[in-house]
CSV table of C-alpha atoms in Angstrom, one decimal:
chain,number,residue,atom,x,y,z
A,28,UNK,CA,-11.4,-8.5,-29.4
A,29,UNK,CA,-9.4,-5.0,-28.1
A,30,UNK,CA,-10.5,-1.9,-30.2
A,31,UNK,CA,-7.5,0.2,-31.7
A,32,UNK,CA,-7.9,3.9,-30.7
A,33,UNK,CA,-6.3,6.7,-33.1
A,34,UNK,CA,-4.9,8.2,-29.4
A,35,UNK,CA,-1.0,8.7,-28.3
A,36,UNK,CA,-0.8,5.5,-25.8
A,37,UNK,CA,0.6,7.1,-23.1
A,38,UNK,CA,1.3,3.3,-21.4
A,39,UNK,CA,3.2,1.9,-24.1
A,40,UNK,CA,5.1,5.0,-24.5
A,41,UNK,CA,6.1,5.1,-20.7
A,42,UNK,CA,7.0,1.0,-20.7
A,43,UNK,CA,9.0,1.6,-23.9
A,44,UNK,CA,11.1,4.2,-21.9
A,45,UNK,CA,11.4,2.1,-18.7
A,46,UNK,CA,13.0,-0.2,-21.2
A,47,UNK,CA,15.4,2.3,-22.8
A,48,UNK,CA,16.2,3.4,-19.2
A,49,UNK,CA,17.4,-0.7,-17.7
A,50,UNK,CA,19.8,-0.2,-21.1
A,51,UNK,CA,21.2,2.8,-20.4
A,52,UNK,CA,21.6,2.9,-16.9
A,53,UNK,CA,24.4,1.1,-15.2
A,54,UNK,CA,23.3,-1.4,-12.0
A,55,UNK,CA,24.8,0.8,-9.0
A,56,UNK,CA,22.5,2.8,-7.0
A,57,UNK,CA,22.7,5.3,-4.6
A,58,UNK,CA,20.5,6.2,-1.4
A,59,UNK,CA,21.1,9.5,-2.1
A,60,UNK,CA,23.3,12.6,-0.6
A,61,UNK,CA,22.3,14.8,2.3
A,62,UNK,CA,21.1,14.6,6.0
A,63,UNK,CA,17.3,13.5,6.3
A,64,UNK,CA,16.5,17.4,7.2
A,65,UNK,CA,18.4,18.5,4.2
A,66,UNK,CA,16.5,16.3,1.8
A,67,UNK,CA,12.9,17.7,2.9
A,68,UNK,CA,13.7,21.0,2.7
A,69,UNK,CA,15.4,19.9,-0.9
A,70,UNK,CA,11.8,18.2,-2.0
A,71,UNK,CA,9.5,21.2,-0.4
A,72,UNK,CA,11.6,23.8,-2.5
A,73,UNK,CA,11.8,21.7,-5.5
A,74,UNK,CA,7.7,21.2,-5.2
A,75,UNK,CA,7.5,25.2,-5.0
A,76,UNK,CA,9.7,26.0,-7.8
A,77,UNK,CA,9.0,23.3,-10.5
A,78,UNK,CA,7.1,23.9,-13.7
A,79,UNK,CA,5.4,21.2,-13.9
A,80,UNK,CA,5.2,17.7,-10.9
A,81,UNK,CA,4.7,14.2,-12.3
A,82,UNK,CA,3.1,12.0,-9.8
A,83,UNK,CA,3.7,8.2,-10.0
A,84,UNK,CA,2.3,6.3,-7.2
A,85,UNK,CA,2.6,2.9,-6.3
A,86,UNK,CA,0.8,0.4,-3.3
A,87,UNK,CA,3.1,2.1,-0.9
A,88,UNK,CA,0.9,5.3,-0.8
A,89,UNK,CA,-2.1,3.6,0.1
A,90,UNK,CA,-0.4,1.4,2.6
A,91,UNK,CA,0.6,4.5,4.5
A,92,UNK,CA,-3.0,6.1,3.7
A,93,UNK,CA,-4.0,2.8,6.0
A,94,UNK,CA,-5.3,0.6,3.1
A,95,UNK,CA,-3.5,-2.4,4.6
A,96,UNK,CA,-4.0,-6.0,3.3
A,97,UNK,CA,-3.0,-7.9,6.4
A,98,UNK,CA,-3.1,-7.8,10.1
A,99,UNK,CA,-6.3,-6.0,12.0
A,100,UNK,CA,-8.2,-4.1,9.1
A,101,UNK,CA,-8.0,-7.6,7.3
A,102,UNK,CA,-9.1,-9.9,10.6
A,103,UNK,CA,-12.2,-7.2,11.5
A,104,UNK,CA,-13.8,-8.2,8.0
A,105,UNK,CA,-12.7,-11.0,6.8
A,106,UNK,CA,-12.6,-12.9,10.1
A,107,UNK,CA,-14.7,-15.9,9.0
A,108,UNK,CA,-12.9,-16.3,5.3
A,109,UNK,CA,-9.8,-16.6,7.5
A,110,UNK,CA,-11.3,-19.5,9.8
A,111,UNK,CA,-12.9,-21.8,7.1
A,112,UNK,CA,-10.4,-20.9,4.1
A,113,UNK,CA,-7.1,-20.0,6.0
A,114,UNK,CA,-6.6,-16.8,3.7
A,115,UNK,CA,-3.8,-14.6,4.6
A,116,UNK,CA,-4.1,-11.3,3.6
A,117,UNK,CA,-6.6,-9.6,1.5
A,118,UNK,CA,-4.4,-9.7,-1.6
A,119,UNK,CA,-3.9,-13.3,-2.5
A,120,UNK,CA,-7.5,-14.0,-0.9
A,121,UNK,CA,-7.9,-12.4,-4.5
A,122,UNK,CA,-6.3,-16.0,-6.1
A,123,UNK,CA,-8.2,-18.1,-3.8
A,124,UNK,CA,-10.3,-21.2,-5.8
A,125,UNK,CA,-13.6,-20.5,-4.0
A,126,UNK,CA,-16.0,-23.6,-4.6
A,127,UNK,CA,-18.8,-21.3,-5.9
A,128,UNK,CA,-19.7,-18.2,-7.4
A,129,UNK,CA,-21.8,-17.0,-4.4
A,130,UNK,CA,-18.8,-17.4,-2.2
A,131,UNK,CA,-16.3,-15.9,-4.4
A,132,UNK,CA,-18.2,-12.6,-5.1
A,133,UNK,CA,-19.0,-12.9,-1.5
A,134,UNK,CA,-15.3,-12.5,-1.2
A,135,UNK,CA,-15.3,-10.1,-3.9
A,136,UNK,CA,-17.9,-7.4,-2.6
A,137,UNK,CA,-16.2,-7.2,0.7
A,138,UNK,CA,-12.4,-7.1,-0.7
A,139,UNK,CA,-13.6,-4.2,-3.4
A,140,UNK,CA,-15.9,-2.1,-0.5
A,141,UNK,CA,-13.3,-2.1,2.1
A,142,UNK,CA,-10.7,-1.2,-0.3
A,143,UNK,CA,-12.9,1.5,-2.9
A,144,UNK,CA,-15.9,2.9,-0.9
A,145,UNK,CA,-14.2,3.5,2.5
A,146,UNK,CA,-12.9,6.6,3.4
A,147,UNK,CA,-8.8,5.8,3.9
A,148,UNK,CA,-8.1,5.7,7.5
A,149,UNK,CA,-5.2,8.2,7.2
A,150,UNK,CA,-5.3,11.5,5.6
A,151,UNK,CA,-2.5,11.2,3.5
A,152,UNK,CA,-3.8,11.5,-0.1
A,153,UNK,CA,-5.2,14.7,1.5
A,154,UNK,CA,-1.8,16.3,2.8
A,155,UNK,CA,-0.7,15.4,-0.5
A,156,UNK,CA,-3.1,17.0,-2.1
A,157,UNK,CA,-2.7,19.9,-0.2
A,158,UNK,CA,0.7,20.4,-1.2
A,159,UNK,CA,-0.1,19.9,-4.7
A,160,UNK,CA,-3.2,21.3,-5.8
A,161,UNK,CA,-2.1,24.7,-6.5
A,162,UNK,CA,0.6,23.4,-9.2
A,163,UNK,CA,0.4,22.0,-12.8
A,164,UNK,CA,0.4,18.4,-12.3
A,165,UNK,CA,-0.3,14.5,-13.5
A,166,UNK,CA,-0.5,11.1,-11.8
A,167,UNK,CA,0.2,7.9,-13.3
A,168,UNK,CA,-0.7,4.9,-10.6
A,169,UNK,CA,-0.7,1.2,-10.5
A,170,UNK,CA,-3.5,1.9,-7.7
A,171,UNK,CA,-7.2,0.8,-8.2
A,172,UNK,CA,-8.6,2.1,-5.2
A,173,UNK,CA,-9.6,5.8,-6.2
A,174,UNK,CA,-7.9,7.7,-3.7
A,175,UNK,CA,-6.8,10.6,-5.8
A,176,UNK,CA,-10.4,11.6,-7.2
A,177,UNK,CA,-11.7,11.0,-3.1
A,178,UNK,CA,-9.0,13.5,-2.2
A,179,UNK,CA,-10.0,16.0,-4.9
A,180,UNK,CA,-7.4,15.3,-7.7
A,181,UNK,CA,-8.9,16.7,-11.1
A,182,UNK,CA,-9.5,13.6,-12.7
A,183,UNK,CA,-8.6,14.9,-16.4
A,184,UNK,CA,-5.0,14.1,-14.5
A,185,UNK,CA,-5.1,11.0,-13.4
A,186,UNK,CA,-4.2,7.3,-15.3
A,187,UNK,CA,-5.2,4.4,-13.8
A,188,UNK,CA,-3.1,2.1,-15.8
A,189,UNK,CA,-4.3,-1.3,-13.7
A,190,UNK,CA,-7.9,-0.5,-13.6
A,191,UNK,CA,-10.4,0.1,-10.6
A,192,UNK,CA,-12.2,-1.9,-8.5
A,193,UNK,CA,-15.0,0.6,-9.0
A,194,UNK,CA,-15.4,-1.1,-12.4
A,195,UNK,CA,-16.5,-4.7,-13.4
A,196,UNK,CA,-16.1,-5.8,-17.1
A,197,UNK,CA,-17.7,-8.4,-19.1
A,198,UNK,CA,-15.7,-12.3,-19.4
A,199,UNK,CA,-16.6,-11.6,-23.1
A,200,UNK,CA,-13.8,-10.2,-24.8
A,201,UNK,CA,-16.2,-8.8,-27.8
A,202,UNK,CA,-17.4,-5.9,-25.3
A,203,UNK,CA,-14.9,-3.9,-24.5
A,204,UNK,CA,-16.7,-1.9,-21.9
A,205,UNK,CA,-16.9,-1.1,-18.1
A,206,UNK,CA,-19.7,-1.0,-15.7
A,207,UNK,CA,-19.5,1.2,-12.5
A,208,UNK,CA,-20.4,-1.4,-9.6
A,209,UNK,CA,-21.0,0.8,-6.6
A,210,UNK,CA,-24.6,-0.3,-6.7
A,211,UNK,CA,-24.1,-4.0,-6.7
A,212,UNK,CA,-21.6,-3.5,-4.2
A,213,UNK,CA,-24.0,-1.9,-1.6
A,214,UNK,CA,-26.5,-4.7,-2.3
A,215,UNK,CA,-23.7,-7.7,-1.8
A,216,UNK,CA,-22.6,-6.2,1.4
A,217,UNK,CA,-26.4,-5.6,2.5
A,218,UNK,CA,-26.8,-9.4,1.4
A,219,UNK,CA,-23.7,-10.7,4.3
A,220,UNK,CA,-25.3,-9.0,6.5
A,221,UNK,CA,-23.2,-5.8,7.2
A,222,UNK,CA,-24.7,-3.2,8.7
A,223,UNK,CA,-24.6,0.6,8.2
A,224,UNK,CA,-23.5,2.9,11.0
A,225,UNK,CA,-24.5,6.5,11.1
A,226,UNK,CA,-22.2,7.4,8.6
A,227,UNK,CA,-23.4,5.6,6.7
A,228,UNK,CA,-20.3,3.0,6.7
A,229,UNK,CA,-20.5,-1.0,6.3
A,230,UNK,CA,-19.4,-2.7,9.9
A,231,UNK,CA,-19.7,-6.2,10.9
A,232,UNK,CA,-22.6,-6.1,13.1
A,233,UNK,CA,-22.5,-6.6,17.2
A,234,UNK,CA,-23.5,-10.4,17.0
A,235,UNK,CA,-20.5,-11.1,14.3
A,236,UNK,CA,-23.7,-13.0,12.5
A,237,UNK,CA,-22.4,-12.4,8.7
A,238,UNK,CA,-22.5,-14.3,5.9
A,239,UNK,CA,-19.7,-15.9,3.1
A,240,UNK,CA,-21.8,-15.7,0.3
A,241,UNK,CA,-24.4,-13.9,-1.9
A,242,UNK,CA,-28.0,-15.3,-3.1
A,243,UNK,CA,-27.1,-16.9,-6.7
A,244,UNK,CA,-29.5,-13.9,-8.5
A,245,UNK,CA,-27.5,-11.2,-6.9
A,246,UNK,CA,-24.3,-12.7,-9.4
A,247,UNK,CA,-23.5,-9.6,-11.7
A,248,UNK,CA,-23.8,-10.3,-15.0
A,249,UNK,CA,-23.2,-8.1,-18.1
A,250,UNK,CA,-26.1,-5.6,-19.1
A,251,UNK,CA,-25.2,-5.5,-22.3
A,252,UNK,CA,-25.0,-10.0,-23.1
A,253,UNK,CA,-26.1,-11.3,-19.9
A,254,UNK,CA,-22.5,-13.1,-19.8
A,255,UNK,CA,-20.6,-13.1,-16.4
A,256,UNK,CA,-18.5,-10.0,-15.3
A,257,UNK,CA,-14.9,-10.1,-13.2
A,258,UNK,CA,-13.3,-6.7,-11.9
A,259,UNK,CA,-11.3,-4.3,-13.9
A,260,UNK,CA,-8.0,-5.4,-13.2
A,261,UNK,CA,-5.2,-5.7,-14.9
A,262,UNK,CA,-4.0,-9.5,-14.5
A,263,UNK,CA,-4.0,-10.7,-18.4
A,264,UNK,CA,-4.4,-10.1,-21.7
A,265,UNK,CA,-8.2,-10.0,-21.0
A,266,UNK,CA,-7.8,-6.6,-19.3
A,267,UNK,CA,-10.5,-4.4,-20.4
A,268,UNK,CA,-8.5,-0.9,-21.8
A,269,UNK,CA,-11.9,1.2,-22.4
A,270,UNK,CA,-12.3,4.6,-24.1
A,271,UNK,CA,-12.1,6.4,-20.6
A,272,UNK,CA,-8.7,4.2,-20.2
A,273,UNK,CA,-7.1,5.2,-23.9
A,274,UNK,CA,-8.2,9.2,-23.2
A,275,UNK,CA,-6.3,9.3,-20.1
A,276,UNK,CA,-3.6,7.5,-21.5
A,277,UNK,CA,-3.3,10.1,-24.1
A,278,UNK,CA,-3.6,13.1,-21.5
A,279,UNK,CA,-0.6,11.5,-20.1
A,280,UNK,CA,1.6,11.6,-23.0
A,281,UNK,CA,0.3,15.0,-23.7
A,282,UNK,CA,1.3,16.3,-20.8
A,283,UNK,CA,4.8,14.7,-21.0
A,284,UNK,CA,5.7,15.9,-24.0
A,285,UNK,CA,3.9,19.3,-23.1
A,286,UNK,CA,6.7,19.7,-20.7
A,287,UNK,CA,9.8,18.4,-22.1
A,288,UNK,CA,13.1,20.3,-21.3
A,289,UNK,CA,10.9,22.0,-18.4
A,290,UNK,CA,11.8,22.0,-14.5
A,291,UNK,CA,9.7,18.8,-13.8
A,292,UNK,CA,9.7,17.5,-10.3
A,293,UNK,CA,9.1,13.4,-11.0
A,294,UNK,CA,7.8,12.3,-7.9
A,295,UNK,CA,7.6,8.7,-6.8
A,296,UNK,CA,5.3,7.9,-4.2
A,297,UNK,CA,5.5,3.9,-2.5
A,298,UNK,CA,6.3,2.2,-5.5
A,299,UNK,CA,7.6,-1.3,-5.4
A,300,UNK,CA,9.4,-3.9,-7.9
A,301,UNK,CA,6.5,-5.5,-9.0
A,302,UNK,CA,5.9,-2.7,-11.8
A,303,UNK,CA,9.1,-0.8,-11.6
A,304,UNK,CA,9.0,-0.4,-15.2
A,305,UNK,CA,5.6,1.5,-15.3
A,306,UNK,CA,6.8,4.2,-13.0
A,307,UNK,CA,9.9,4.2,-11.5
A,308,UNK,CA,12.4,3.0,-14.9
A,309,UNK,CA,10.9,5.6,-16.9
A,310,UNK,CA,11.0,8.3,-14.4
A,311,UNK,CA,14.8,7.4,-14.7
A,312,UNK,CA,14.9,7.7,-18.4
A,313,UNK,CA,12.6,11.1,-18.3
A,314,UNK,CA,15.2,12.8,-15.7
A,315,UNK,CA,18.1,11.0,-17.4
A,316,UNK,CA,16.8,12.9,-21.3
A,317,UNK,CA,15.5,16.6,-18.7
A,318,UNK,CA,18.7,17.9,-17.4
A,319,UNK,CA,16.3,20.0,-15.7
A,320,UNK,CA,14.4,17.6,-14.4
A,321,UNK,CA,14.3,16.4,-10.7
A,322,UNK,CA,13.7,12.5,-9.5
A,323,UNK,CA,12.2,11.9,-5.5
A,324,UNK,CA,11.6,8.5,-3.9
A,325,UNK,CA,9.8,8.2,-1.4
A,326,UNK,CA,9.6,4.7,0.2
A,327,UNK,CA,9.4,2.8,3.3
A,328,UNK,CA,12.5,0.6,2.3
A,329,UNK,CA,13.7,1.1,-0.8
A,330,UNK,CA,14.2,4.9,-1.4
A,331,UNK,CA,17.4,4.8,-4.1
A,332,UNK,CA,18.2,6.3,-7.6
A,333,UNK,CA,20.9,5.5,-10.2
A,334,UNK,CA,24.2,6.4,-9.6
A,335,UNK,CA,23.9,8.7,-12.8
A,336,UNK,CA,21.0,10.4,-11.1
A,337,UNK,CA,22.5,11.4,-7.4
A,338,UNK,CA,22.9,14.5,-8.1
A,339,UNK,CA,19.3,15.3,-9.1
A,340,UNK,CA,17.6,12.9,-7.0
A,341,UNK,CA,16.0,13.2,-3.3
A,342,UNK,CA,15.8,9.9,-1.7
A,343,UNK,CA,13.4,9.2,1.4
A,344,UNK,CA,12.9,6.4,3.5
A,345,UNK,CA,10.0,5.9,5.6
A,346,UNK,CA,6.4,6.1,5.7
A,347,UNK,CA,4.9,8.7,3.1
A,348,UNK,CA,2.7,10.1,5.3
A,349,UNK,CA,5.5,11.1,8.0
A,350,UNK,CA,8.0,12.4,5.1
A,351,UNK,CA,4.7,14.6,4.5
A,352,UNK,CA,4.7,15.7,7.7
A,353,UNK,CA,7.9,16.6,7.8
A,354,UNK,CA,7.8,18.6,4.6
A,355,UNK,CA,4.9,20.7,6.4
A,356,UNK,CA,7.3,21.5,9.5
A,357,UNK,CA,10.1,23.1,7.8
């Protein structure tokens, strides 16, 4: 049973704002105004002049940083699962009905390790931090890969709404806690036959002889009651929103409240169509309500804004990392 916390819930508030936006805005959208060079220059100026920046990050940001879920990277570390089960990418593998827990947890150990405990292949998060480290900022993200903290962002200014690959939770709904899984992940990777390189990073051995299972005794169990564990990822109502989650939700709510009617830059990065009501639509609503605010949408193929916000929006299509480099050059 979920506990009730006497705190402001920025998650529920932001969804409510998103739903309001849908009711207030028309269906017509714009791809923005001005040349690409003009938009990049405008974005650079907005970052410098804004009183505060609210970063809303989706999966596209991590994809730009090299955390691709298919292709060469997937084939390198999951070649045996591809051959045995026909799994097509890391995302869909998370839903595969594996025949037993030994195999299922072997999958999840790799899934988590290569998307949470390794350095991002490209320095996109670090570059983003270099632009914003001296600003008054807050981050809301649906990403679960911990890359903001790895890049140096203040954890007290981060709200991971959908969970964290680095946490487990009990399947017992009475236990509304999360548990750090780093030690377990490292043991499970070693048990499959992965070997560490000179930098301490696990990789496939030259022989390519690895196991698609872990020993039964290594299957994770809840430290509090011995029940089964699962990932702390929002998939249904069983997702655990622990005290840390509620604290982050409260801080997000307070940040927005403290910057009402100020020059706020709402910087949306790589947000797709899966969860627009958490970031995209609420950003539209808050920019609509605050005439000093500016909306930025950087997306590989879906950079747009409502027609009503065209005059205070900057839309840039393309790889986020390339756009950041463009800002550096200006």
